[in-house]
mmCIF file with all atom_site columns, C-alpha atoms in Angstrom:
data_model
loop_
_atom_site.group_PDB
_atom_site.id
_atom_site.type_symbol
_atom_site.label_atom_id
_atom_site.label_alt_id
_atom_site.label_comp_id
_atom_site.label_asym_id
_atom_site.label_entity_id
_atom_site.label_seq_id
_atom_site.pdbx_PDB_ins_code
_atom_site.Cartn_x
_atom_site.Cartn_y
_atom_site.Cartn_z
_atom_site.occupancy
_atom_site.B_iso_or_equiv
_atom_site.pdbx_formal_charge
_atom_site.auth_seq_id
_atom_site.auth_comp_id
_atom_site.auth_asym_id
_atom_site.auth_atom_id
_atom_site.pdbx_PDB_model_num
ATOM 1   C CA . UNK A 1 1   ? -6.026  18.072  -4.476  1.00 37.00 ? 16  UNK A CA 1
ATOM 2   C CA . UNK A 1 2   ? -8.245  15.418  -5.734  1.00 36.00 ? 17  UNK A CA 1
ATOM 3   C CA . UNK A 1 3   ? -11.360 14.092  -3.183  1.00 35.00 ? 18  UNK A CA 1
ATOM 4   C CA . UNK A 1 4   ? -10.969 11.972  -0.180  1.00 34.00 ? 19  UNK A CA 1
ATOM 5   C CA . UNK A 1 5   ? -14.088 9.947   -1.068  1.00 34.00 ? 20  UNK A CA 1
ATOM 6   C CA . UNK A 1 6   ? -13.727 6.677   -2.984  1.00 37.00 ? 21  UNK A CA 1
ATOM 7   C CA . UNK A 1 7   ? -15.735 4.191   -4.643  1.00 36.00 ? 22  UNK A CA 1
ATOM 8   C CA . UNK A 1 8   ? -15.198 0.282   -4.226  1.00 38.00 ? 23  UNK A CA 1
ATOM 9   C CA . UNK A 1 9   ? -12.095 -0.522  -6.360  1.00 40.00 ? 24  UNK A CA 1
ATOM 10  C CA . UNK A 1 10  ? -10.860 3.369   -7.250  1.00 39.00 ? 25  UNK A CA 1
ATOM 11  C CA . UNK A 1 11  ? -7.299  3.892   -6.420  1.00 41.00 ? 26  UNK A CA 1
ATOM 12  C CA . UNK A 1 12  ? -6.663  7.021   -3.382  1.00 45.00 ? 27  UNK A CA 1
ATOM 13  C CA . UNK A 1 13  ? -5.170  8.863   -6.525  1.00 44.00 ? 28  UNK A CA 1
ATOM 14  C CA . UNK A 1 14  ? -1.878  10.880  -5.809  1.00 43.00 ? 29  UNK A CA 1
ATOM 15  C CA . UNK A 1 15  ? -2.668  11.932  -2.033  1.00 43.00 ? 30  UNK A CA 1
ATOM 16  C CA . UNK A 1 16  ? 1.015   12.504  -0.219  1.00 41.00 ? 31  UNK A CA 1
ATOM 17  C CA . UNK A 1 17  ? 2.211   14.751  2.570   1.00 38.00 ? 32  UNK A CA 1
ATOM 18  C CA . UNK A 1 18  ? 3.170   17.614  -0.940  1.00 40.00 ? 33  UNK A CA 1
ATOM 19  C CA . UNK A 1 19  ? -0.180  17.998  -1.820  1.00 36.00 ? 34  UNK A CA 1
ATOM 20  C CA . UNK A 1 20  ? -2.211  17.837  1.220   1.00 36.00 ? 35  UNK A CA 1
ATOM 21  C CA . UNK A 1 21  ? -4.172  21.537  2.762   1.00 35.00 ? 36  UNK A CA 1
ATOM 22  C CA . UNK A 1 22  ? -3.128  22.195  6.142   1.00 35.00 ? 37  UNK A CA 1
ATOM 23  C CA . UNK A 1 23  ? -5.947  22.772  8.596   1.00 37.00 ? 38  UNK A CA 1
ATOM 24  C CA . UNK A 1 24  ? -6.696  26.631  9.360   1.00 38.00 ? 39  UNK A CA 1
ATOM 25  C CA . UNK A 1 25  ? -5.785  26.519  12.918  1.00 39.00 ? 40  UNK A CA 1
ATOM 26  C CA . UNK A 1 26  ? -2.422  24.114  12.306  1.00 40.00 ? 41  UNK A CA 1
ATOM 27  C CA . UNK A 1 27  ? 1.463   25.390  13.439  1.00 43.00 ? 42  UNK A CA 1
ATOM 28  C CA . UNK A 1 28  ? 2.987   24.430  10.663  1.00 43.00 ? 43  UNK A CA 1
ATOM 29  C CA . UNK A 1 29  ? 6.399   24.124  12.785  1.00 44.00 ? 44  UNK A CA 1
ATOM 30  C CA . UNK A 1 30  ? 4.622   21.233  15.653  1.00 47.00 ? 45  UNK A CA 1
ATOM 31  C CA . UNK A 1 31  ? 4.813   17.714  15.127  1.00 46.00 ? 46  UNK A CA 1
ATOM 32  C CA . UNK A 1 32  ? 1.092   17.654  16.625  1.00 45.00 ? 47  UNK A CA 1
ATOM 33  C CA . UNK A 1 33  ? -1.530  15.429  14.453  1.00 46.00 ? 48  UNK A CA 1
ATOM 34  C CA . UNK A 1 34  ? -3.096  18.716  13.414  1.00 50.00 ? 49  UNK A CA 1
ATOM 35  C CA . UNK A 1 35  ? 0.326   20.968  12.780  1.00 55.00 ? 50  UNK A CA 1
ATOM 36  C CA . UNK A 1 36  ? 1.398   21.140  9.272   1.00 68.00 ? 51  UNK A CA 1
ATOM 37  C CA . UNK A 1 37  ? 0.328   19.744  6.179   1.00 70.00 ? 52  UNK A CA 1
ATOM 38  C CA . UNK A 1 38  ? 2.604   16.550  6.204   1.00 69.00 ? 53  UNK A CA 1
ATOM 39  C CA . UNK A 1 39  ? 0.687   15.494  9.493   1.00 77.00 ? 54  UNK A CA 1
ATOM 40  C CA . UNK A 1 40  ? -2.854  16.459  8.156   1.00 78.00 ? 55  UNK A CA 1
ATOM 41  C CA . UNK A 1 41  ? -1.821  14.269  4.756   1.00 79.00 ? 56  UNK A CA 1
ATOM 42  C CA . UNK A 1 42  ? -0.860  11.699  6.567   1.00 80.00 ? 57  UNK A CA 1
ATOM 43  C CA . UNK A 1 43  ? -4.310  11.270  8.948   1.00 86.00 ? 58  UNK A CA 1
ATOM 44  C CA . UNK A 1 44  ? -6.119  11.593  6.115   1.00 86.00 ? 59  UNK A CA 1
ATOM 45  C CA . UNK A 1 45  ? -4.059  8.702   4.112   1.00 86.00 ? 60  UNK A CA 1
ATOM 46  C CA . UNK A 1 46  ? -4.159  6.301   7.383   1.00 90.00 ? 61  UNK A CA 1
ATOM 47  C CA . UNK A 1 47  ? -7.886  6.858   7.495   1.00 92.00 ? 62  UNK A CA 1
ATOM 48  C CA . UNK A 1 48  ? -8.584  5.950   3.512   1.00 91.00 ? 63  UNK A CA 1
ATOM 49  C CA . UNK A 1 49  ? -6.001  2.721   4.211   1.00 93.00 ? 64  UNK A CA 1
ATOM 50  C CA . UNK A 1 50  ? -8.300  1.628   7.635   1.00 93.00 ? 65  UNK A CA 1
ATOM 51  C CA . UNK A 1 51  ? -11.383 2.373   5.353   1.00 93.00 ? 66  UNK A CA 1
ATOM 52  C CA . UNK A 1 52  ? -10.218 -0.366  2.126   1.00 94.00 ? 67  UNK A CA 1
ATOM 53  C CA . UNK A 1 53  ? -9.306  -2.387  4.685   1.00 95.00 ? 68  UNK A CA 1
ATOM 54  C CA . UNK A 1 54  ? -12.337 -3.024  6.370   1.00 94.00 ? 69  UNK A CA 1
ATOM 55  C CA . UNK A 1 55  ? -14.082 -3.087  2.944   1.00 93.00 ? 70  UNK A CA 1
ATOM 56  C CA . UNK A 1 56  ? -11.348 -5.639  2.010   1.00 95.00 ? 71  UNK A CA 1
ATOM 57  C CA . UNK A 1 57  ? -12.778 -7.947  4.185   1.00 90.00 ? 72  UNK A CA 1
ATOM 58  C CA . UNK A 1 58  ? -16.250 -8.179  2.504   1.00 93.00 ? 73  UNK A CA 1
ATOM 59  C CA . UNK A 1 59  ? -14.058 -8.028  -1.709  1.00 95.00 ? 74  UNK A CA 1
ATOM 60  C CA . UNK A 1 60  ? -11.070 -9.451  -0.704  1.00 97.00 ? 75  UNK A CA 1
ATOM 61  C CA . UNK A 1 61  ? -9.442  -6.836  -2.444  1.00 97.00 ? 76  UNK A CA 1
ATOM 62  C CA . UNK A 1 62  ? -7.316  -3.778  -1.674  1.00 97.00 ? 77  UNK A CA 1
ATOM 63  C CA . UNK A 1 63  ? -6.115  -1.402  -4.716  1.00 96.00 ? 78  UNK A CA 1
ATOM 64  C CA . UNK A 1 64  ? -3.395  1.263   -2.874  1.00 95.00 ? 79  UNK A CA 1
ATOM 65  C CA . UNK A 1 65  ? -1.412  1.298   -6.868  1.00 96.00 ? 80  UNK A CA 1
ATOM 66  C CA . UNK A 1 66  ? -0.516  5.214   -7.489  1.00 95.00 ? 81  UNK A CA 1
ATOM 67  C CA . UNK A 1 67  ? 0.293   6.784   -4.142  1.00 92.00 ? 82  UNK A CA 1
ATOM 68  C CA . UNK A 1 68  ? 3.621   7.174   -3.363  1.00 92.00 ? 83  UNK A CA 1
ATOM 69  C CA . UNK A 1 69  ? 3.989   5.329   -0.459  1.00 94.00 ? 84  UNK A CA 1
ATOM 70  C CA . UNK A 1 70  ? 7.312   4.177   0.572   1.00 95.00 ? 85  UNK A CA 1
ATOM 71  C CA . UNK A 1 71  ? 5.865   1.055   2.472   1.00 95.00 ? 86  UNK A CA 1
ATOM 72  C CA . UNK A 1 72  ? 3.385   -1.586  2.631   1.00 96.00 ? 87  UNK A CA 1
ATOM 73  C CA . UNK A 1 73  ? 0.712   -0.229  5.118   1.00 95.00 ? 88  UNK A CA 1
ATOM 74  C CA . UNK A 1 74  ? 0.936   -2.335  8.250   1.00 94.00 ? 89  UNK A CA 1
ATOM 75  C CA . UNK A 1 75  ? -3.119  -2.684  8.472   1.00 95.00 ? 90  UNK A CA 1
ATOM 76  C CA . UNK A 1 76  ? -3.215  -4.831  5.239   1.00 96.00 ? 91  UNK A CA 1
ATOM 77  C CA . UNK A 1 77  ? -1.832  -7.711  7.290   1.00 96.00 ? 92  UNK A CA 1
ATOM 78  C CA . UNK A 1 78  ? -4.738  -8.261  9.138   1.00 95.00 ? 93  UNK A CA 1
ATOM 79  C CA . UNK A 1 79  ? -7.083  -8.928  6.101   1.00 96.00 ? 94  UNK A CA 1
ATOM 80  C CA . UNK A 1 80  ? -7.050  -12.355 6.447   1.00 92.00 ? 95  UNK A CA 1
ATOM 81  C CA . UNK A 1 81  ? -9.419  -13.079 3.283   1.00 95.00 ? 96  UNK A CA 1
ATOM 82  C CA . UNK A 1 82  ? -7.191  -10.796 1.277   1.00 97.00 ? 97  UNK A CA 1
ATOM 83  C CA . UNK A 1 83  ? -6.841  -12.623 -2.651  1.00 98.00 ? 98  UNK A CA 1
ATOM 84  C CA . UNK A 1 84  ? -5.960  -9.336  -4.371  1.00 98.00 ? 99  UNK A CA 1
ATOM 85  C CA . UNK A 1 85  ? -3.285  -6.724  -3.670  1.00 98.00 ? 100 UNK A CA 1
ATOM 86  C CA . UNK A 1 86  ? -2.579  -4.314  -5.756  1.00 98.00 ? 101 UNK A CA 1
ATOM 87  C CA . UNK A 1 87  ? 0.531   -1.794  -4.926  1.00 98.00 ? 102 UNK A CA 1
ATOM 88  C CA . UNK A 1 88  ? 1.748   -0.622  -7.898  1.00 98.00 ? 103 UNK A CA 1
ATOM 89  C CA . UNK A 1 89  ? 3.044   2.565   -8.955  1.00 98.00 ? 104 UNK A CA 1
ATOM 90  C CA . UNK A 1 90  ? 4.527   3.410   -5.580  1.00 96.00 ? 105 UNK A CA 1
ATOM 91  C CA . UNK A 1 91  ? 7.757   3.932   -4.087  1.00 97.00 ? 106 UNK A CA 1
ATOM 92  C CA . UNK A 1 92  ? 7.914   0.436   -1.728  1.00 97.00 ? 107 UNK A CA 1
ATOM 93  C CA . UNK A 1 93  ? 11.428  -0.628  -1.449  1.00 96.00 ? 108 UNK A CA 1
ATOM 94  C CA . UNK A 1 94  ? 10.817  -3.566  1.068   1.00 96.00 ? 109 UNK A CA 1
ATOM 95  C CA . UNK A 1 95  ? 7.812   -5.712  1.239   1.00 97.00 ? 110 UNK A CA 1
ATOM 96  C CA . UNK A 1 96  ? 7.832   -7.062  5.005   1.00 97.00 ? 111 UNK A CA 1
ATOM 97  C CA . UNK A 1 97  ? 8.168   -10.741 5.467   1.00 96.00 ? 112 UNK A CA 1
ATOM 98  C CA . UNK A 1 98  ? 4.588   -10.700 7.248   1.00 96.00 ? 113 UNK A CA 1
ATOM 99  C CA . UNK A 1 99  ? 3.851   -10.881 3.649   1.00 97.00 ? 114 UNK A CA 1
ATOM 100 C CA . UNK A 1 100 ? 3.315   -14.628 4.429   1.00 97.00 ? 115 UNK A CA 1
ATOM 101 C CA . UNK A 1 101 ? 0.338   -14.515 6.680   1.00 97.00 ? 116 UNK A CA 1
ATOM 102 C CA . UNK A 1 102 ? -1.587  -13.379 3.767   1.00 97.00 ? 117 UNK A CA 1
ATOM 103 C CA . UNK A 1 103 ? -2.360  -16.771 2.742   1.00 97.00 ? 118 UNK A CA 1
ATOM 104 C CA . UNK A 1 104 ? -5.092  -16.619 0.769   1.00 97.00 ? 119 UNK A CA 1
ATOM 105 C CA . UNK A 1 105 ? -3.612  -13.863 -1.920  1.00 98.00 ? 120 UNK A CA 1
ATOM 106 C CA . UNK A 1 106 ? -3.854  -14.925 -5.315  1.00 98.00 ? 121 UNK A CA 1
ATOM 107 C CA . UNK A 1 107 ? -2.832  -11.782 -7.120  1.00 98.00 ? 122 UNK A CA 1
ATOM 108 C CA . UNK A 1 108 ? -0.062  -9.432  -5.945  1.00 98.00 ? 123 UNK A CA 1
ATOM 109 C CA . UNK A 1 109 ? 1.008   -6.173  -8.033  1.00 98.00 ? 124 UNK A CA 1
ATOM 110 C CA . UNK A 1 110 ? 4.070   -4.983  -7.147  1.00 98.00 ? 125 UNK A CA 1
ATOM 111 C CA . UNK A 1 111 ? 5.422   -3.489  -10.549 1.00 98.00 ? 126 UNK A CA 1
ATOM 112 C CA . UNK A 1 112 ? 6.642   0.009   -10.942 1.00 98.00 ? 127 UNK A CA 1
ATOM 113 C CA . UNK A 1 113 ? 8.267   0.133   -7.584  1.00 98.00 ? 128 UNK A CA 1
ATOM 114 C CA . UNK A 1 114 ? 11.854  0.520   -5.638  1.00 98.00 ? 129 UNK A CA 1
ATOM 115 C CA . UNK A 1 115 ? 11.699  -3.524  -4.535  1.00 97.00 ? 130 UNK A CA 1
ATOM 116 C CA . UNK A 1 116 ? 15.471  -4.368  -3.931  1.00 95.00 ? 131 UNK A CA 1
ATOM 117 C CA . UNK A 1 117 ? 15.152  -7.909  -2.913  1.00 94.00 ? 132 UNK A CA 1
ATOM 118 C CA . UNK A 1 118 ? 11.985  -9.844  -1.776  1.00 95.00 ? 133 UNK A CA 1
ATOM 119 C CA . UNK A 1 119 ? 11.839  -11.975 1.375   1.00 95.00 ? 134 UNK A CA 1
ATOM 120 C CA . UNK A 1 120 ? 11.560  -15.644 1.266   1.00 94.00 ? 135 UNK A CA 1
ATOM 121 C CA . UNK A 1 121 ? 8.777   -16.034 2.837   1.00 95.00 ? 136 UNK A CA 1
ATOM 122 C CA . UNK A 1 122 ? 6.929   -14.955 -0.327  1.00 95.00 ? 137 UNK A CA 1
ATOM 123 C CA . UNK A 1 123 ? 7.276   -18.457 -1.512  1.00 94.00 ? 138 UNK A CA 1
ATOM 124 C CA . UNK A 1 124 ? 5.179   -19.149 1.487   1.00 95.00 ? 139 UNK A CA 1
ATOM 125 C CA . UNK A 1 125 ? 1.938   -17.807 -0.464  1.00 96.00 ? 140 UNK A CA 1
ATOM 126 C CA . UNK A 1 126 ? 0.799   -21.612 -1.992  1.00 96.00 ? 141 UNK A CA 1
ATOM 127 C CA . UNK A 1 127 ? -2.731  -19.582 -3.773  1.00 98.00 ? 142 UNK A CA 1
ATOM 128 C CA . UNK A 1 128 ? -1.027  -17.340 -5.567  1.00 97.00 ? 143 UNK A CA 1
ATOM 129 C CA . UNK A 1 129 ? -1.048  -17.055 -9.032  1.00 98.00 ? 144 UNK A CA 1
ATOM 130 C CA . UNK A 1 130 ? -0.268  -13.644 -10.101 1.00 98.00 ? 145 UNK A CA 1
ATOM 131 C CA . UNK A 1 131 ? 3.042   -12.110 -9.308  1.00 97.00 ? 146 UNK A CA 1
ATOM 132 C CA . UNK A 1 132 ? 3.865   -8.875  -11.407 1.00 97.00 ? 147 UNK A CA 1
ATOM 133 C CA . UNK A 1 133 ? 7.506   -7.715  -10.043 1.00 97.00 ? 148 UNK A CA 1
ATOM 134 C CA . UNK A 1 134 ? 8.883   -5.648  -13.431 1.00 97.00 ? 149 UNK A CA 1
ATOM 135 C CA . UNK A 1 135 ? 10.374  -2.491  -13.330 1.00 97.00 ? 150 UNK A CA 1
ATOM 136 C CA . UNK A 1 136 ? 11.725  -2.502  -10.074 1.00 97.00 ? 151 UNK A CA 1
ATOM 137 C CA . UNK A 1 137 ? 15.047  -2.647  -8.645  1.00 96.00 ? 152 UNK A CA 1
ATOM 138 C CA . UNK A 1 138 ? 15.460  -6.492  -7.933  1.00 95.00 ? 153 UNK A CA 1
ATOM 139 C CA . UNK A 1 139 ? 18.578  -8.542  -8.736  1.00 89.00 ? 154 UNK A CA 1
ATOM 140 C CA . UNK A 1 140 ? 17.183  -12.396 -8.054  1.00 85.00 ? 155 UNK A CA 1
ATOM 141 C CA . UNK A 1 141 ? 13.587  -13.653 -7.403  1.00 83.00 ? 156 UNK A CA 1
ATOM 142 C CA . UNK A 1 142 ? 13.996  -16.243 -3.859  1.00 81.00 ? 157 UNK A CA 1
ATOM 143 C CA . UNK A 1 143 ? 13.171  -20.055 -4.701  1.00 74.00 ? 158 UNK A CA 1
#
């Protein structure tokens, strides 16, 4: 498993409930925070997300590209300064309509995922500029 500590602007690498250590004293078969590898992965990966989030707000950047997440972390809506999202190389299917309250984003990476459809409140986003959407899953783009 690769480290847990990042530098400013390194992705969290390929951290996921698979490849995470379970904690010596965990029962694997509990649904406790510290039972089971899936649970210890997943602490781990909410505490990296809170961590480029609060450093987001100084760069106005977040890079989460490479991590197999299935979602758009919820936290990354309250960046308010946010110009440069980078989620890539995941798994997303849906990006949330909150989308839109990210109003300052000028750059948003969404390539190399499962996107289906996209909401129409993307079109809300007047600053941005970049919009990378190929190799996904998506039929039509929203006006």
């Amino acid at each position: 498993m690769s480290s847990n500590k990042l530098s400013p602007g390194k992705s969290l690498g390929r951290l996921s409930p698979e490849n995470a250590v379970a904690p010596e004293n965990a029962d694997p078969g509990t649904d406790s925070p510290v039972g089971g590898p899936q649970n210890k992965a997943l602490i781990v990966f909410q505490k990296e997300i809170e961590s480029k989030c609060k450093s987001a707000k100084d760069t106005g950047a977040i890079d989460l590209h490479g991590n197999s997440m299935l979602e758009v972390p919820r936290p990354i809506f309250g960046v308010a300064n946010l110009r440069r999202l980078l989620l890539h190389n995941n798994l997303i299917s849906v990006l949330p309509a909150d989308i839109s309250v990210l109003t300052n984003l000028s750059v948003l990476y969404l390539q190399e995922n499962q996107l289906i459809d996209l909401p129409a409140q993307i079109g809300m986003l007047r600053n941005l500029q970049t919009l990378a959407l190929h190799n996904n899953k998506l039929k039509y783009i929203p006006q």
